[in-house]
Amino acid sequence: QEEASEDIFRLAGSDDIELEDTSVWRTCLARLPWLMVTLFGGFIVSVILKHFHAHLSGGETEAGRRTLVLAAFVPTVLAMGGNTAIQSSTLVVRSIAVGLMRGRSLVRILLKEMSVGAVMGSFCGIVITLWVRFLTGEPAEAAHGVILLPFHMGIIVAIALFLAMTFAAVFGAFVPTVLHKMRIDPAVASGPFVTIATDVFGLVLYFIVTVVLVGMFARF
């Protein structure tokens, strides 16, 4: 029970010292390190978002402003990726703690999580495509005068969500598994670290998908 409690606190980016009657200052010292990691990750995300907005903007016209609906789905993509990674890492950390990971190969674990992430990402991608189509309603103008149909924007968000969730599922399982094989407590690098890492990579994937697909749509 003591080991389980310790793992839970580490997954949350804290320490089991908080179970004691500690001072406010000591509690802050236990929580701040991982929060600073998250804050630093937020700085990286803000830089990526700045470039994303500059590339996405179609100008001050009404059609140009409609492309900003793609930016409105950034929090959704990041949240889905983060939750997927936490599910994956929590399952692996718990499996390690109870001894279920002995004898299992890393490749087998990652392939399973990749399949799980892909299936969930496909389902959520279909749902979000329909929602984007409903939300936009009219064509939008992206940078360089590229016209995006509502279906185009739905496809962009769906593919980005699919890739983000698939990556997050694999990454969430990869980190604790590798640390365990290196004889490092996997709970240490799970939780906040996995979440912010999937946020950064998820946003990069979203940006890449947007740039590539907008370029493709411009040719047709």
PDB file of C-alpha atoms in Angstrom:
ATOM      1  CA  GLN A   1       0.000   0.000   0.000  1.00  0.00           C
ATOM      2  CA  GLU A   2       2.865   2.361   0.833  1.00  0.00           C
ATOM      3  CA  GLU A   3       4.510   1.704  -2.551  1.00  0.00           C
ATOM      4  CA  ALA A   4       1.202   2.204  -4.360  1.00  0.00           C
ATOM      5  CA  SER A   5       0.677   5.542  -2.601  1.00  0.00           C
ATOM      6  CA  GLU A   6       4.178   6.637  -3.557  1.00  0.00           C
ATOM      7  CA  ASP A   7       3.551   5.779  -7.222  1.00  0.00           C
ATOM      8  CA  ILE A   8       0.260   7.697  -7.234  1.00  0.00           C
ATOM      9  CA  PHE A   9       1.933  10.830  -5.865  1.00  0.00           C
ATOM     10  CA  ARG A  10       4.758  10.587  -8.392  1.00  0.00           C
ATOM     11  CA  LEU A  11       2.303  10.163 -11.250  1.00  0.00           C
ATOM     12  CA  ALA A  12       0.712  13.418 -10.108  1.00  0.00           C
ATOM     13  CA  GLY A  13       4.080  15.177  -9.953  1.00  0.00           C
ATOM     14  CA  SER A  14       4.182  15.354  -6.172  1.00  0.00           C
ATOM     15  CA  ASP A  15       5.608  13.420  -3.223  1.00  0.00           C
ATOM     16  CA  ASP A  16       4.108  11.174  -0.567  1.00  0.00           C
ATOM     17  CA  ILE A  17       5.547  13.514   2.051  1.00  0.00           C
ATOM     18  CA  GLU A  18       2.264  15.405   1.659  1.00  0.00           C
ATOM     19  CA  LEU A  19       0.522  12.598   3.515  1.00  0.00           C
ATOM     20  CA  GLU A  20       2.091  14.057   6.608  1.00  0.00           C
ATOM     21  CA  ASP A  21       0.996  17.314   8.224  1.00  0.00           C
ATOM     22  CA  THR A  22       3.452  19.447   6.259  1.00  0.00           C
ATOM     23  CA  SER A  23       3.721  23.216   6.008  1.00  0.00           C
ATOM     24  CA  VAL A  24       2.546  25.210   2.998  1.00  0.00           C
ATOM     25  CA  TRP A  25       6.164  25.907   2.037  1.00  0.00           C
ATOM     26  CA  ARG A  26       7.164  22.238   2.151  1.00  0.00           C
ATOM     27  CA  THR A  27       4.108  21.254   0.127  1.00  0.00           C
ATOM     28  CA  CYS A  28       4.981  23.854  -2.511  1.00  0.00           C
ATOM     29  CA  LEU A  29       8.553  22.544  -2.706  1.00  0.00           C
ATOM     30  CA  ALA A  30       7.179  19.061  -3.349  1.00  0.00           C
ATOM     31  CA  ARG A  31       4.880  20.184  -6.160  1.00  0.00           C
ATOM     32  CA  LEU A  32       6.768  23.019  -7.872  1.00  0.00           C
ATOM     33  CA  PRO A  33       9.506  21.069  -9.732  1.00  0.00           C
ATOM     34  CA  TRP A  34       7.129  19.268 -12.081  1.00  0.00           C
ATOM     35  CA  LEU A  35       4.953  22.360 -12.399  1.00  0.00           C
ATOM     36  CA  MET A  36       8.030  24.235 -13.627  1.00  0.00           C
ATOM     37  CA  VAL A  37       8.617  21.477 -16.186  1.00  0.00           C
ATOM     38  CA  THR A  38       5.014  21.927 -17.314  1.00  0.00           C
ATOM     39  CA  LEU A  39       5.457  25.716 -17.446  1.00  0.00           C
ATOM     40  CA  PHE A  40       8.580  25.367 -19.577  1.00  0.00           C
ATOM     41  CA  GLY A  41       6.666  23.034 -21.879  1.00  0.00           C
ATOM     42  CA  GLY A  42       3.982  25.697 -22.101  1.00  0.00           C
ATOM     43  CA  PHE A  43       6.607  28.173 -23.313  1.00  0.00           C
ATOM     44  CA  ILE A  44       7.507  25.782 -26.132  1.00  0.00           C
ATOM     45  CA  VAL A  45       3.835  25.321 -27.010  1.00  0.00           C
ATOM     46  CA  SER A  46       3.312  29.102 -27.152  1.00  0.00           C
ATOM     47  CA  VAL A  47       6.186  29.518 -29.625  1.00  0.00           C
ATOM     48  CA  ILE A  48       4.774  26.767 -31.859  1.00  0.00           C
ATOM     49  CA  LEU A  49       1.300  28.307 -31.668  1.00  0.00           C
ATOM     50  CA  LYS A  50       2.688  31.689 -32.710  1.00  0.00           C
ATOM     51  CA  HIS A  51       4.161  30.211 -35.884  1.00  0.00           C
ATOM     52  CA  PHE A  52       1.023  28.136 -36.420  1.00  0.00           C
ATOM     53  CA  HIS A  53      -1.185  31.227 -36.321  1.00  0.00           C
ATOM     54  CA  ALA A  54       1.084  33.139 -38.699  1.00  0.00           C
ATOM     55  CA  HIS A  55       0.953  30.331 -41.260  1.00  0.00           C
ATOM     56  CA  LEU A  56      -2.759  29.706 -40.833  1.00  0.00           C
ATOM     57  CA  SER A  57      -4.097  33.242 -41.020  1.00  0.00           C
ATOM     58  CA  GLY A  58      -5.844  34.104 -44.257  1.00  0.00           C
ATOM     59  CA  GLY A  59      -6.045  37.816 -43.534  1.00  0.00           C
ATOM     60  CA  GLU A  60      -8.686  40.150 -42.183  1.00  0.00           C
ATOM     61  CA  THR A  61     -11.453  39.067 -44.546  1.00  0.00           C
ATOM     62  CA  GLU A  62     -14.406  37.107 -43.229  1.00  0.00           C
ATOM     63  CA  ALA A  63     -13.294  34.018 -45.155  1.00  0.00           C
ATOM     64  CA  GLY A  64      -9.766  34.459 -43.815  1.00  0.00           C
ATOM     65  CA  ARG A  65     -10.948  34.596 -40.230  1.00  0.00           C
ATOM     66  CA  ARG A  66     -12.818  31.308 -40.650  1.00  0.00           C
ATOM     67  CA  THR A  67      -9.519  29.418 -40.800  1.00  0.00           C
ATOM     68  CA  LEU A  68      -9.028  30.298 -37.136  1.00  0.00           C
ATOM     69  CA  VAL A  69     -11.527  27.538 -36.377  1.00  0.00           C
ATOM     70  CA  LEU A  70      -8.566  25.187 -36.879  1.00  0.00           C
ATOM     71  CA  ALA A  71      -6.762  26.926 -34.017  1.00  0.00           C
ATOM     72  CA  ALA A  72      -9.892  26.494 -31.899  1.00  0.00           C
ATOM     73  CA  PHE A  73      -9.383  22.720 -32.006  1.00  0.00           C
ATOM     74  CA  VAL A  74      -5.793  22.828 -30.726  1.00  0.00           C
ATOM     75  CA  PRO A  75      -6.899  22.419 -27.059  1.00  0.00           C
ATOM     76  CA  THR A  76      -9.052  19.428 -28.040  1.00  0.00           C
ATOM     77  CA  VAL A  77      -6.220  17.680 -29.860  1.00  0.00           C
ATOM     78  CA  LEU A  78      -3.776  18.325 -27.006  1.00  0.00           C
ATOM     79  CA  ALA A  79      -6.251  17.241 -24.321  1.00  0.00           C
ATOM     80  CA  MET A  80      -7.100  14.007 -26.138  1.00  0.00           C
ATOM     81  CA  GLY A  81      -3.421  13.253 -26.660  1.00  0.00           C
ATOM     82  CA  GLY A  82      -2.581  14.008 -23.031  1.00  0.00           C
ATOM     83  CA  ASN A  83      -5.398  11.857 -21.670  1.00  0.00           C
ATOM     84  CA  THR A  84      -4.462   8.994 -23.990  1.00  0.00           C
ATOM     85  CA  ALA A  85      -0.844   9.151 -22.814  1.00  0.00           C
ATOM     86  CA  ILE A  86      -1.855   9.222 -19.148  1.00  0.00           C
ATOM     87  CA  GLN A  87      -4.114   6.185 -19.641  1.00  0.00           C
ATOM     88  CA  SER A  88      -1.293   4.297 -21.325  1.00  0.00           C
ATOM     89  CA  SER A  89       1.442   5.252 -18.853  1.00  0.00           C
ATOM     90  CA  THR A  90      -0.750   4.635 -15.804  1.00  0.00           C
ATOM     91  CA  LEU A  91      -1.622   1.151 -17.053  1.00  0.00           C
ATOM     92  CA  VAL A  92       2.035   0.316 -17.690  1.00  0.00           C
ATOM     93  CA  VAL A  93       3.231   1.711 -14.341  1.00  0.00           C
ATOM     94  CA  ARG A  94       0.552  -0.255 -12.514  1.00  0.00           C
ATOM     95  CA  SER A  95       1.396  -3.418 -14.472  1.00  0.00           C
ATOM     96  CA  ILE A  96       5.050  -3.008 -13.538  1.00  0.00           C
ATOM     97  CA  ALA A  97       4.160  -2.494  -9.873  1.00  0.00           C
ATOM     98  CA  VAL A  98       2.174  -5.747  -9.668  1.00  0.00           C
ATOM     99  CA  GLY A  99       4.679  -7.749 -11.711  1.00  0.00           C
ATOM    100  CA  LEU A 100       2.659  -8.198 -14.908  1.00  0.00           C
ATOM    101  CA  MET A 101       5.401  -6.833 -17.180  1.00  0.00           C
ATOM    102  CA  ARG A 102       7.943  -9.588 -16.536  1.00  0.00           C
ATOM    103  CA  GLY A 103       8.920 -11.358 -19.735  1.00  0.00           C
ATOM    104  CA  ARG A 104       6.972  -9.020 -22.025  1.00  0.00           C
ATOM    105  CA  SER A 105       8.937  -7.471 -24.884  1.00  0.00           C
ATOM    106  CA  LEU A 106       8.983  -3.735 -25.467  1.00  0.00           C
ATOM    107  CA  VAL A 107       7.975  -4.179 -29.115  1.00  0.00           C
ATOM    108  CA  ARG A 108       4.890  -6.185 -28.178  1.00  0.00           C
ATOM    109  CA  ILE A 109       3.802  -3.597 -25.622  1.00  0.00           C
ATOM    110  CA  LEU A 110       4.274  -0.690 -28.018  1.00  0.00           C
ATOM    111  CA  LEU A 111       2.501  -2.449 -30.890  1.00  0.00           C
ATOM    112  CA  LYS A 112      -0.507  -3.094 -28.691  1.00  0.00           C
ATOM    113  CA  GLU A 113      -0.643   0.516 -27.501  1.00  0.00           C
ATOM    114  CA  MET A 114      -0.184   1.772 -31.051  1.00  0.00           C
ATOM    115  CA  SER A 115      -3.160  -0.336 -32.138  1.00  0.00           C
ATOM    116  CA  VAL A 116      -5.251   0.926 -29.231  1.00  0.00           C
ATOM    117  CA  GLY A 117      -4.306   4.534 -29.966  1.00  0.00           C
ATOM    118  CA  ALA A 118      -5.029   4.112 -33.675  1.00  0.00           C
ATOM    119  CA  VAL A 119      -8.485   2.619 -33.082  1.00  0.00           C
ATOM    120  CA  MET A 120      -9.449   5.304 -30.569  1.00  0.00           C
ATOM    121  CA  GLY A 121      -7.947   8.017 -32.775  1.00  0.00           C
ATOM    122  CA  SER A 122      -9.909   6.780 -35.792  1.00  0.00           C
ATOM    123  CA  PHE A 123     -13.193   6.819 -33.898  1.00  0.00           C
ATOM    124  CA  CYS A 124     -12.595  10.261 -32.402  1.00  0.00           C
ATOM    125  CA  GLY A 125     -11.352  11.531 -35.769  1.00  0.00           C
ATOM    126  CA  ILE A 126     -14.614  10.574 -37.475  1.00  0.00           C
ATOM    127  CA  VAL A 127     -16.640  12.263 -34.749  1.00  0.00           C
ATOM    128  CA  ILE A 128     -14.599  15.465 -34.851  1.00  0.00           C
ATOM    129  CA  THR A 129     -14.749  15.613 -38.671  1.00  0.00           C
ATOM    130  CA  LEU A 130     -18.530  15.788 -38.493  1.00  0.00           C
ATOM    131  CA  TRP A 131     -18.370  18.445 -35.785  1.00  0.00           C
ATOM    132  CA  VAL A 132     -15.896  20.634 -37.697  1.00  0.00           C
ATOM    133  CA  ARG A 133     -18.088  20.320 -40.788  1.00  0.00           C
ATOM    134  CA  PHE A 134     -21.084  21.456 -38.745  1.00  0.00           C
ATOM    135  CA  LEU A 135     -19.185  24.254 -36.997  1.00  0.00           C
ATOM    136  CA  THR A 136     -17.617  25.866 -40.069  1.00  0.00           C
ATOM    137  CA  GLY A 137     -20.415  25.599 -42.616  1.00  0.00           C
ATOM    138  CA  GLU A 138     -18.729  27.782 -45.264  1.00  0.00           C
ATOM    139  CA  PRO A 139     -15.408  27.769 -47.145  1.00  0.00           C
ATOM    140  CA  ALA A 140     -12.479  29.556 -45.520  1.00  0.00           C
ATOM    141  CA  GLU A 141      -9.408  31.284 -46.897  1.00  0.00           C
ATOM    142  CA  ALA A 142      -6.049  30.164 -45.535  1.00  0.00           C
ATOM    143  CA  ALA A 143      -2.686  31.836 -46.066  1.00  0.00           C
ATOM    144  CA  HIS A 144      -1.638  32.579 -49.678  1.00  0.00           C
ATOM    145  CA  GLY A 145      -5.271  32.609 -50.783  1.00  0.00           C
ATOM    146  CA  VAL A 146      -5.840  28.852 -50.418  1.00  0.00           C
ATOM    147  CA  ILE A 147      -9.556  28.089 -50.136  1.00  0.00           C
ATOM    148  CA  LEU A 148     -10.465  25.390 -47.613  1.00  0.00           C
ATOM    149  CA  LEU A 149     -13.846  23.702 -47.734  1.00  0.00           C
ATOM    150  CA  PRO A 150     -15.460  22.657 -44.428  1.00  0.00           C
ATOM    151  CA  PHE A 151     -14.654  19.044 -45.320  1.00  0.00           C
ATOM    152  CA  HIS A 152     -10.993  19.971 -45.809  1.00  0.00           C
ATOM    153  CA  MET A 153     -10.811  21.512 -42.338  1.00  0.00           C
ATOM    154  CA  GLY A 154     -12.520  18.472 -40.840  1.00  0.00           C
ATOM    155  CA  ILE A 155      -9.964  16.177 -42.483  1.00  0.00           C
ATOM    156  CA  ILE A 156      -7.073  18.288 -41.157  1.00  0.00           C
ATOM    157  CA  VAL A 157      -8.313  18.146 -37.568  1.00  0.00           C
ATOM    158  CA  ALA A 158      -9.213  14.444 -37.810  1.00  0.00           C
ATOM    159  CA  ILE A 159      -5.815  13.340 -39.130  1.00  0.00           C
ATOM    160  CA  ALA A 160      -4.000  15.484 -36.567  1.00  0.00           C
ATOM    161  CA  LEU A 161      -6.130  14.010 -33.775  1.00  0.00           C
ATOM    162  CA  PHE A 162      -5.534  10.462 -35.048  1.00  0.00           C
ATOM    163  CA  LEU A 163      -1.757  10.939 -35.160  1.00  0.00           C
ATOM    164  CA  ALA A 164      -1.638  12.725 -31.796  1.00  0.00           C
ATOM    165  CA  MET A 165      -3.602   9.984 -30.015  1.00  0.00           C
ATOM    166  CA  THR A 166      -1.621   7.182 -31.663  1.00  0.00           C
ATOM    167  CA  PHE A 167       1.681   8.823 -30.754  1.00  0.00           C
ATOM    168  CA  ALA A 168       0.483   9.545 -27.214  1.00  0.00           C
ATOM    169  CA  ALA A 169      -0.543   5.937 -26.600  1.00  0.00           C
ATOM    170  CA  VAL A 170       2.859   4.670 -27.754  1.00  0.00           C
ATOM    171  CA  PHE A 171       4.847   7.351 -25.934  1.00  0.00           C
ATOM    172  CA  GLY A 172       2.869   6.890 -22.722  1.00  0.00           C
ATOM    173  CA  ALA A 173       3.803   3.208 -22.688  1.00  0.00           C
ATOM    174  CA  PHE A 174       7.341   3.668 -24.005  1.00  0.00           C
ATOM    175  CA  VAL A 175       8.671   5.975 -21.281  1.00  0.00           C
ATOM    176  CA  PRO A 176       7.823   3.894 -18.174  1.00  0.00           C
ATOM    177  CA  THR A 177       8.711   0.614 -19.926  1.00  0.00           C
ATOM    178  CA  VAL A 178      12.171   1.811 -20.939  1.00  0.00           C
ATOM    179  CA  LEU A 179      12.822   3.345 -17.516  1.00  0.00           C
ATOM    180  CA  HIS A 180      11.817   0.074 -15.869  1.00  0.00           C
ATOM    181  CA  LYS A 181      14.256  -1.859 -18.061  1.00  0.00           C
ATOM    182  CA  MET A 182      16.940   0.683 -17.061  1.00  0.00           C
ATOM    183  CA  ARG A 183      16.068  -0.019 -13.404  1.00  0.00           C
ATOM    184  CA  ILE A 184      14.716   3.509 -12.897  1.00  0.00           C
ATOM    185  CA  ASP A 185      11.407   4.032 -11.114  1.00  0.00           C
ATOM    186  CA  PRO A 186       8.946   4.527 -14.019  1.00  0.00           C
ATOM    187  CA  ALA A 187       6.546   6.574 -11.900  1.00  0.00           C
ATOM    188  CA  VAL A 188       9.129   9.363 -11.714  1.00  0.00           C
ATOM    189  CA  ALA A 189       8.891  10.265 -15.414  1.00  0.00           C
ATOM    190  CA  SER A 190       5.202   9.603 -15.908  1.00  0.00           C
ATOM    191  CA  GLY A 191       2.341  11.991 -15.267  1.00  0.00           C
ATOM    192  CA  PRO A 192       3.348  15.630 -15.877  1.00  0.00           C
ATOM    193  CA  PHE A 193       6.381  14.771 -18.023  1.00  0.00           C
ATOM    194  CA  VAL A 194       4.414  12.502 -20.351  1.00  0.00           C
ATOM    195  CA  THR A 195       1.580  15.029 -20.559  1.00  0.00           C
ATOM    196  CA  ILE A 196       3.718  18.010 -21.534  1.00  0.00           C
ATOM    197  CA  ALA A 197       5.780  15.932 -23.963  1.00  0.00           C
ATOM    198  CA  THR A 198       2.642  14.747 -25.746  1.00  0.00           C
ATOM    199  CA  ASP A 199       1.354  18.340 -25.794  1.00  0.00           C
ATOM    200  CA  VAL A 200       4.467  19.554 -27.577  1.00  0.00           C
ATOM    201  CA  PHE A 201       4.604  16.683 -30.054  1.00  0.00           C
ATOM    202  CA  GLY A 202       0.839  16.793 -30.567  1.00  0.00           C
ATOM    203  CA  LEU A 203       1.004  20.470 -31.501  1.00  0.00           C
ATOM    204  CA  VAL A 204       3.938  19.863 -33.831  1.00  0.00           C
ATOM    205  CA  LEU A 205       1.972  17.078 -35.524  1.00  0.00           C
ATOM    206  CA  TYR A 206      -1.049  19.368 -35.840  1.00  0.00           C
ATOM    207  CA  PHE A 207       1.087  22.079 -37.418  1.00  0.00           C
ATOM    208  CA  ILE A 208       2.759  19.646 -39.845  1.00  0.00           C
ATOM    209  CA  VAL A 209      -0.554  18.090 -40.895  1.00  0.00           C
ATOM    210  CA  THR A 210      -2.048  21.544 -41.461  1.00  0.00           C
ATOM    211  CA  VAL A 211       0.885  22.765 -43.562  1.00  0.00           C
ATOM    212  CA  VAL A 212       1.057  19.591 -45.660  1.00  0.00           C
ATOM    213  CA  LEU A 213      -2.676  19.273 -46.302  1.00  0.00           C
ATOM    214  CA  VAL A 214      -3.225  22.975 -47.006  1.00  0.00           C
ATOM    215  CA  GLY A 215      -0.430  22.683 -49.578  1.00  0.00           C
ATOM    216  CA  MET A 216      -2.101  19.620 -51.102  1.00  0.00           C
ATOM    217  CA  PHE A 217      -5.526  21.254 -51.214  1.00  0.00           C
ATOM    218  CA  ALA A 218      -3.983  24.268 -52.958  1.00  0.00           C
ATOM    219  CA  ARG A 219      -3.073  22.068 -55.934  1.00  0.00           C
ATOM    220  CA  PHE A 220      -6.629  20.893 -56.550  1.00  0.00           C
TER     221      PHE A 220
END
